[in-house]
CSV table of C-alpha atoms and ligand atoms in Angstrom, one decimal:
chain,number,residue,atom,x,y,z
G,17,UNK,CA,-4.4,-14.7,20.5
G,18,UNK,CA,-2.6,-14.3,17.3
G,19,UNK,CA,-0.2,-11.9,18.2
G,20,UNK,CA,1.2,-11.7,22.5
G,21,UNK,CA,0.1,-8.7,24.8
G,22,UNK,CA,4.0,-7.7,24.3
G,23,UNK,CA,4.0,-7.1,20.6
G,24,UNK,CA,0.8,-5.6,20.7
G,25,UNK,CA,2.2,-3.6,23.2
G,26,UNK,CA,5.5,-2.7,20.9
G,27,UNK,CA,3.3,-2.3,18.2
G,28,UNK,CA,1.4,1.0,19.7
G,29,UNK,CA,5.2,2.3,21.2
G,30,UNK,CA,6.8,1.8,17.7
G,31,UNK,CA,4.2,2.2,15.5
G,32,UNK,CA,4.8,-0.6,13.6
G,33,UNK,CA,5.5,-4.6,14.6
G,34,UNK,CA,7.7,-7.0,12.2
G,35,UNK,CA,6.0,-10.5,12.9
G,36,UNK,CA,8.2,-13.0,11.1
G,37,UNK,CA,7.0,-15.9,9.1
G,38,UNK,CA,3.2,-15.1,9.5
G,39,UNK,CA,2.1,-16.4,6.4
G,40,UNK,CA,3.9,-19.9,4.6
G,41,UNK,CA,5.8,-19.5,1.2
G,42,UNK,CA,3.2,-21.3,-0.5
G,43,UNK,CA,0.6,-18.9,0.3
G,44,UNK,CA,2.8,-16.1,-1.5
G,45,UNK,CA,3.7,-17.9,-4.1
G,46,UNK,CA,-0.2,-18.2,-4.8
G,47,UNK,CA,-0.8,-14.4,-4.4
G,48,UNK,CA,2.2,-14.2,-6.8
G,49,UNK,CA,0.1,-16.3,-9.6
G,50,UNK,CA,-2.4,-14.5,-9.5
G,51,UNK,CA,-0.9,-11.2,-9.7
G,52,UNK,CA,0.9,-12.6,-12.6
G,53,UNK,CA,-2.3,-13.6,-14.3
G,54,UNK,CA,-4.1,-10.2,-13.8
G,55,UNK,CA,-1.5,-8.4,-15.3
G,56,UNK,CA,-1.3,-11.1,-18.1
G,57,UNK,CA,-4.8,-10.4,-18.9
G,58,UNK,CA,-4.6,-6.3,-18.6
G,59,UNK,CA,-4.4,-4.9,-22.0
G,60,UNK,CA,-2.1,-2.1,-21.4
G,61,UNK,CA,-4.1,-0.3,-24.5
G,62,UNK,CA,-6.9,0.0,-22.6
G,63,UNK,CA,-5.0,2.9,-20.5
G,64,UNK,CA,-1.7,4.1,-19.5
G,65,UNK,CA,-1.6,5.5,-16.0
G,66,UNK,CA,1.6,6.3,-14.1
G,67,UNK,CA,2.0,5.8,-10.1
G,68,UNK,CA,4.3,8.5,-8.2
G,69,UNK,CA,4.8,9.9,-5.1
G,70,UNK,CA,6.6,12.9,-6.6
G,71,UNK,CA,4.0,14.5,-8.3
G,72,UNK,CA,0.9,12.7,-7.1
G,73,UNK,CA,-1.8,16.1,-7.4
G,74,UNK,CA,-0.5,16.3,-11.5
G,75,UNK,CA,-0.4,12.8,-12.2
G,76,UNK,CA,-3.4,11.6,-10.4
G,77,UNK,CA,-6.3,10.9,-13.3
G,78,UNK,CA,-9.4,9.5,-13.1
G,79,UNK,CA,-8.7,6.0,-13.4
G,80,UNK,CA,-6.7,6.3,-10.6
G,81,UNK,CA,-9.5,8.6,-8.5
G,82,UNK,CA,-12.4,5.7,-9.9
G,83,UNK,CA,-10.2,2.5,-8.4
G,84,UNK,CA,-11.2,2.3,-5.4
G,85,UNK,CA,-14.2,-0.3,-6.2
G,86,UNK,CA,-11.6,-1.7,-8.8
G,87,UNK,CA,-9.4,-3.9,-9.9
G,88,UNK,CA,-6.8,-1.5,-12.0
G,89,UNK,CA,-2.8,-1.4,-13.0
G,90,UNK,CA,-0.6,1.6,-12.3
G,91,UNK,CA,2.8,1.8,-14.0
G,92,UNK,CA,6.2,2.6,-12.9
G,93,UNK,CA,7.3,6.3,-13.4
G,94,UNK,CA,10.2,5.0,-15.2
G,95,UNK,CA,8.8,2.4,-17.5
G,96,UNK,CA,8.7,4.0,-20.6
G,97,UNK,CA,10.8,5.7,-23.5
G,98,UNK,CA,11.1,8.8,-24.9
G,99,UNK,CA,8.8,7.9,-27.3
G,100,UNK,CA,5.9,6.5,-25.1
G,101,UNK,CA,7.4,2.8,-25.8
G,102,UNK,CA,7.7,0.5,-22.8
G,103,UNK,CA,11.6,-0.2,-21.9
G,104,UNK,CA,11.2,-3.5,-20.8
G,105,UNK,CA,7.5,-5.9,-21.2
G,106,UNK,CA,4.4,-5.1,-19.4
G,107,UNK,CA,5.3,-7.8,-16.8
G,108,UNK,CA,7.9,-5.6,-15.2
G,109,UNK,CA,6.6,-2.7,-15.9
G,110,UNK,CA,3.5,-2.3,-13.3
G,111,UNK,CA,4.5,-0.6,-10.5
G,112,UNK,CA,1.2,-1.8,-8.5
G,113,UNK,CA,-2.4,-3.6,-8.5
G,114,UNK,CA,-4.8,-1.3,-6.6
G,115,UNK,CA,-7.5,-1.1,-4.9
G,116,UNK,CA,-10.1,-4.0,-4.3
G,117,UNK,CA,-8.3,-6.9,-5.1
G,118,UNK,CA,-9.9,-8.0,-1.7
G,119,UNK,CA,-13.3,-7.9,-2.8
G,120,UNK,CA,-12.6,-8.7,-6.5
G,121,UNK,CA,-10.5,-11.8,-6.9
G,122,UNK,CA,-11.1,-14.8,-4.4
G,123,UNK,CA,-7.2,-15.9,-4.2
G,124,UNK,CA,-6.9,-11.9,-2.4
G,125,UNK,CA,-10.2,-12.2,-0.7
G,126,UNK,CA,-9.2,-15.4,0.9
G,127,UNK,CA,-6.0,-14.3,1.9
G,128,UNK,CA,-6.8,-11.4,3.2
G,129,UNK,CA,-9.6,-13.0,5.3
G,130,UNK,CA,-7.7,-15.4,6.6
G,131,UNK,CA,-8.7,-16.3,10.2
G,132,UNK,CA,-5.7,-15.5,11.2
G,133,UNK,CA,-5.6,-12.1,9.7
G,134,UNK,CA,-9.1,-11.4,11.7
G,135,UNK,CA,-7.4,-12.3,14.5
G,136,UNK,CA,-4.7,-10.5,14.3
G,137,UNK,CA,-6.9,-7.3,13.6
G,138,UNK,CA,-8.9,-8.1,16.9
G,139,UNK,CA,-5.5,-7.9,18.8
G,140,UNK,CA,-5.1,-5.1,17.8
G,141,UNK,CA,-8.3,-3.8,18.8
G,142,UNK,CA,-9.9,-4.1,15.3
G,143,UNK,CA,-12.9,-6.0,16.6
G,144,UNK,CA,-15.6,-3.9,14.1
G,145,UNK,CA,-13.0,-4.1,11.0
G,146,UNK,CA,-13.5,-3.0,7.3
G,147,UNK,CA,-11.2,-4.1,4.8
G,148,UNK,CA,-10.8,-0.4,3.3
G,149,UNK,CA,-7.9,-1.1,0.4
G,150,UNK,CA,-5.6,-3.3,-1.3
G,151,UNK,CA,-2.6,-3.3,-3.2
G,152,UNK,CA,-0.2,-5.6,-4.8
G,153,UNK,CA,2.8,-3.9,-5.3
G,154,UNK,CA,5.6,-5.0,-7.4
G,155,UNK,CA,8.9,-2.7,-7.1
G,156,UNK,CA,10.2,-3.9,-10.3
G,157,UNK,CA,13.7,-4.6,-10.9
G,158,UNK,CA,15.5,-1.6,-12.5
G,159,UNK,CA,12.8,0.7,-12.5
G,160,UNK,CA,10.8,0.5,-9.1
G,161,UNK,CA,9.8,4.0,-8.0
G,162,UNK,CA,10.8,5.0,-4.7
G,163,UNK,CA,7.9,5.9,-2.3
G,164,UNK,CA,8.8,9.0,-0.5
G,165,UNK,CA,7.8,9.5,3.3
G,166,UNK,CA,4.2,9.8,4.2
G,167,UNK,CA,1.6,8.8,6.4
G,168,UNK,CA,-0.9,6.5,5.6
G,169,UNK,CA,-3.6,8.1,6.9
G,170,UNK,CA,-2.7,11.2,5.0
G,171,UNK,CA,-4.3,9.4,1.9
G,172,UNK,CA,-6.9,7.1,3.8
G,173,UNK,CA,-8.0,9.4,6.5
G,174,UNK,CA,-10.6,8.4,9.1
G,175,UNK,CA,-12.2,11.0,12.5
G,176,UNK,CA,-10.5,9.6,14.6
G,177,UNK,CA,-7.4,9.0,12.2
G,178,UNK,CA,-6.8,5.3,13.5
G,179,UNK,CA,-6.3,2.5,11.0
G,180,UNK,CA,-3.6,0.0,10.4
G,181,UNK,CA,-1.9,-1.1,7.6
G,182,UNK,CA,-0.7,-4.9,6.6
G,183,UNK,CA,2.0,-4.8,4.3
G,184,UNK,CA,3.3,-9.1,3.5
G,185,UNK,CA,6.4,-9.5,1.8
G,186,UNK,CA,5.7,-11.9,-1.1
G,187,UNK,CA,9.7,-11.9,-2.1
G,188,UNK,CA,12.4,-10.7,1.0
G,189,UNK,CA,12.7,-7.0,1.4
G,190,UNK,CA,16.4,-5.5,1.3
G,191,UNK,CA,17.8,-2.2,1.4
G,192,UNK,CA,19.1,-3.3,-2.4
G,193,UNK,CA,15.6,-4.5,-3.8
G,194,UNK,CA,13.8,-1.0,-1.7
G,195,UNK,CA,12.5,-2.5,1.7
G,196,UNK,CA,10.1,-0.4,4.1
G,197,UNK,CA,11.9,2.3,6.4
G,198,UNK,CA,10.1,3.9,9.4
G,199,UNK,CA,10.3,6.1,11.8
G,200,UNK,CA,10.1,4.6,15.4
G,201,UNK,CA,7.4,6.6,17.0
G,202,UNK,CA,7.0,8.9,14.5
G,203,UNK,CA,3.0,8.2,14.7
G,204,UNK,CA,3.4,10.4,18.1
G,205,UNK,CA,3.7,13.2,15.8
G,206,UNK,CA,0.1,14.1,14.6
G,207,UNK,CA,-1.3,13.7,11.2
G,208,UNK,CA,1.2,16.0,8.9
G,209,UNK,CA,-1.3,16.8,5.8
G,210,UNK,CA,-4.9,15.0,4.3
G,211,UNK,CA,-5.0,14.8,0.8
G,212,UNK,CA,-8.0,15.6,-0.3
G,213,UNK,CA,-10.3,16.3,-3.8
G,214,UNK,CA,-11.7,19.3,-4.4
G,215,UNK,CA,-13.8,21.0,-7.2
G,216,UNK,CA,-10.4,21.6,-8.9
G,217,UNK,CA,-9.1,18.6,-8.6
G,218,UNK,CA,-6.7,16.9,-5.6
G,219,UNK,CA,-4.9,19.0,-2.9
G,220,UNK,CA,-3.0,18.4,0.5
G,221,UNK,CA,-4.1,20.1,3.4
G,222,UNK,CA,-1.1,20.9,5.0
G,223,UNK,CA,-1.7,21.0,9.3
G,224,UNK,CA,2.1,21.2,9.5
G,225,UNK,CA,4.8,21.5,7.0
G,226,UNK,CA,8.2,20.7,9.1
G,227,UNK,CA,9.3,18.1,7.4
G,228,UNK,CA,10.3,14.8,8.6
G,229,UNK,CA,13.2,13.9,10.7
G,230,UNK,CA,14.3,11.3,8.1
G,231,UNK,CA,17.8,10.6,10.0
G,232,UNK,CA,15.5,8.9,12.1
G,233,UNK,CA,14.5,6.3,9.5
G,234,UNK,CA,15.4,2.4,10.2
G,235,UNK,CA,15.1,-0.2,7.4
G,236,UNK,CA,12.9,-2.5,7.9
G,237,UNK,CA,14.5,-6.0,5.9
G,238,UNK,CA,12.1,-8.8,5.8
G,239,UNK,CA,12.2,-12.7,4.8
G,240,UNK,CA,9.6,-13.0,2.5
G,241,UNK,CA,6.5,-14.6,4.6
G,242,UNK,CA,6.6,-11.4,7.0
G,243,UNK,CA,4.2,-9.2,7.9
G,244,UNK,CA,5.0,-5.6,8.9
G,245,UNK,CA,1.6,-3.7,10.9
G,246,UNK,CA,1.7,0.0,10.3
G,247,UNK,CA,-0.3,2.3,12.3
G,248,UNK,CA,-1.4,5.2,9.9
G,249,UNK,CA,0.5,7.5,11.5
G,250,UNK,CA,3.8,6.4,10.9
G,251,UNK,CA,5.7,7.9,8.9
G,252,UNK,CA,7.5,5.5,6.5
G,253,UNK,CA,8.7,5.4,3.0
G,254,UNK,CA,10.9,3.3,0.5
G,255,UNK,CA,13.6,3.8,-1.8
G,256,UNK,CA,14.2,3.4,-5.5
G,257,UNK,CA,14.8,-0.5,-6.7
G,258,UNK,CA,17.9,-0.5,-9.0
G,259,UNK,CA,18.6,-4.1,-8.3
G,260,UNK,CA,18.4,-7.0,-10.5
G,261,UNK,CA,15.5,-8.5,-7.8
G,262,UNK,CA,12.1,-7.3,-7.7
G,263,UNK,CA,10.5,-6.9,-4.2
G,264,UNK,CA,6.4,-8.5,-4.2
G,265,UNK,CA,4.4,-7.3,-1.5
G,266,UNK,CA,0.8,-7.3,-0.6
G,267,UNK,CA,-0.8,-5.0,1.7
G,268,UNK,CA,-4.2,-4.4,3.5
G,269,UNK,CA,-5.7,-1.7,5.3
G,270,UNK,CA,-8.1,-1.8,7.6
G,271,UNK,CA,-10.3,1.1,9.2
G,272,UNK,CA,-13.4,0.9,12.1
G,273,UNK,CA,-16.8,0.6,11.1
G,274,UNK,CA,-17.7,3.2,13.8
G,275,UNK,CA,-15.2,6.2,12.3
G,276,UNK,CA,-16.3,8.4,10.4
G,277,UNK,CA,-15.0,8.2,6.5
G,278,UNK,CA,-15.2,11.8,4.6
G,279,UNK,CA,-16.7,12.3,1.5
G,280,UNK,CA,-13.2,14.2,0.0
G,281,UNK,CA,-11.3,11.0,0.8
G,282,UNK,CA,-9.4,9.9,-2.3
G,283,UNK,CA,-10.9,6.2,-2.2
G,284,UNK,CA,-14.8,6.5,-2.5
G,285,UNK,CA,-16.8,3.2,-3.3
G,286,UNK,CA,-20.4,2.3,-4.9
G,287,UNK,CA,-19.6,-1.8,-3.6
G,288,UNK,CA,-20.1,-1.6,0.3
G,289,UNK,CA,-17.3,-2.3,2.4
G,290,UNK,CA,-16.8,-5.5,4.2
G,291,UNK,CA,-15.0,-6.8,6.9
G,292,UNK,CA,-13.8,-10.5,7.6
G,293,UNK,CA,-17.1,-12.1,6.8
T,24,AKG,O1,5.8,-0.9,-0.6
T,24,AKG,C1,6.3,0.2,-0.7
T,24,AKG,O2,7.3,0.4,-1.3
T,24,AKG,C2,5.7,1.4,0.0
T,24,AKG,C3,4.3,1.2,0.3
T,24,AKG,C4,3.7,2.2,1.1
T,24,AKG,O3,4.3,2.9,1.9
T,24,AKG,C5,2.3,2.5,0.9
T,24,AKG,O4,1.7,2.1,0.0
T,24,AKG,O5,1.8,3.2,1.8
């Protein structure tokens, strides 16, 4: 067992587990490369699109709503001029790698198969797993957009709403460089909204617009090597990086082959989802 009957146990009270040192430095330091050499190889000419959490129904476009198969780079809100002109080079300018780096590239397909990831997801009662989305993400220095509270499974929603997410920190996480903070046992709560597309583009479906208790957030600092396990009904978010230190992290989610996935689901693929084989 990768992971004791105790954390597993903390894990559903919580909502979320901090396992320390799961994966070795080398290991990031690989994902790392090859993040680096993706985003030496995008041609940022191709197309510009801009990741936020602030106005995600406006700014969402279609090479965002067409990534899901993908391998495609989202900048920071922040990373350009006035005059369209990026304020520091492409390098530290992508706010994140999304979604299929899993399936696409084999340095993320073999760390994110990684017996001891399956495992892990079998503790946790993942036995029939699908390896739904992936994301580098790269909370520049400066510039790294904060991520404001959500659920995961507002944005990957399965019937019944139960996945997990994997989120390894490639660098360490601070409250300066814009760590994770959760609620403790927010996921109690019920699924808030579902974002969803429509005819006229993306919506939320609101089920219950209080909004959240976020005096009850915690930070959740990491050494880089960690893994924190979010259940999709967390609540959790992150703030704005205006360090000097960027703050890598990788993350996973995973879903049951047995739940139903819905059509108006942001993330809709042609290449068939796969678990840990
Ligand atoms: O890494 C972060 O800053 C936040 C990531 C996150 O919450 C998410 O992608 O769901």
């Amino acid at each position: 067992m990768s992971i004791s009957e105790a954390q597993v146990a903390q894990y559903h009270d919580a909502g979320f587990l901090v396992l320390e040192r799961f994966v070795d430095a080398s290991a990031c330091d690989e994902l790392r490369a090859e993040a680096e050499q993706l985003v030496h190889e995008f041609d940022p000419r191709e197309v510009v699109s801009i990741f936020s959490t602030h106005e995600q129904n406006r700014l969402t476009d279609d090479y965002f709503l067409t990534s899901g198969d993908k391998i495609r780079f989202f900048f920071e809100e922040h990373a350009f001029n006035d005059d369209g002109t990026l304020k520091y080079e492409k390098e530290k300018s992508i706010n994140k790698i999304g979604h299929a780096l899993h399936d696409l590239d084999p340095v993320f397909d073999r760390f994110s198969r990684d017996p001891k990831v399956k495992a892990l997801a079998m503790a946790l009662g993942f036995q029939d797993a699908l390896l739904l989305q992936s994301m580098y993400i790269f909370k520049q220095p400066n510039i790294g957009g904060e991520v404001t509270c959500h659920q995961d499974s507002t944005f990957l929603y399965t019937e019944p709403a139960d996945i997990v997410g994997l989120w390894f920190a490639l660098e360490d996480a601070t409250i300066e460089n814009g760590c994770l903070w959760a609620i403790p046992g927010g996921h109690r709560k019920g699924l808030k909204s579902r974002w969803v597309r429509t005819r006229e583009g993306m919506k939320f479906d609101v089920f219950d617009d209080e909004p959240w208790r976020e005096d009850g957030l915690v930070p959740l600092e990491v050494e880089k090597g960690s893994l924190i396990l979010l259940n999709g009904l967390l609540p959790h978010r992150s703030f704005e990086n205006r360090s000097k230190h960027s703050r890598h992290a990788y993350t996973l989610h995973l879903i049951h082959a047995k739940a139903k996935y819905p059509a108006d689901n942001w993330l809709q693929r042609t290449l068939p989802l796969r678990g840990f084989k």
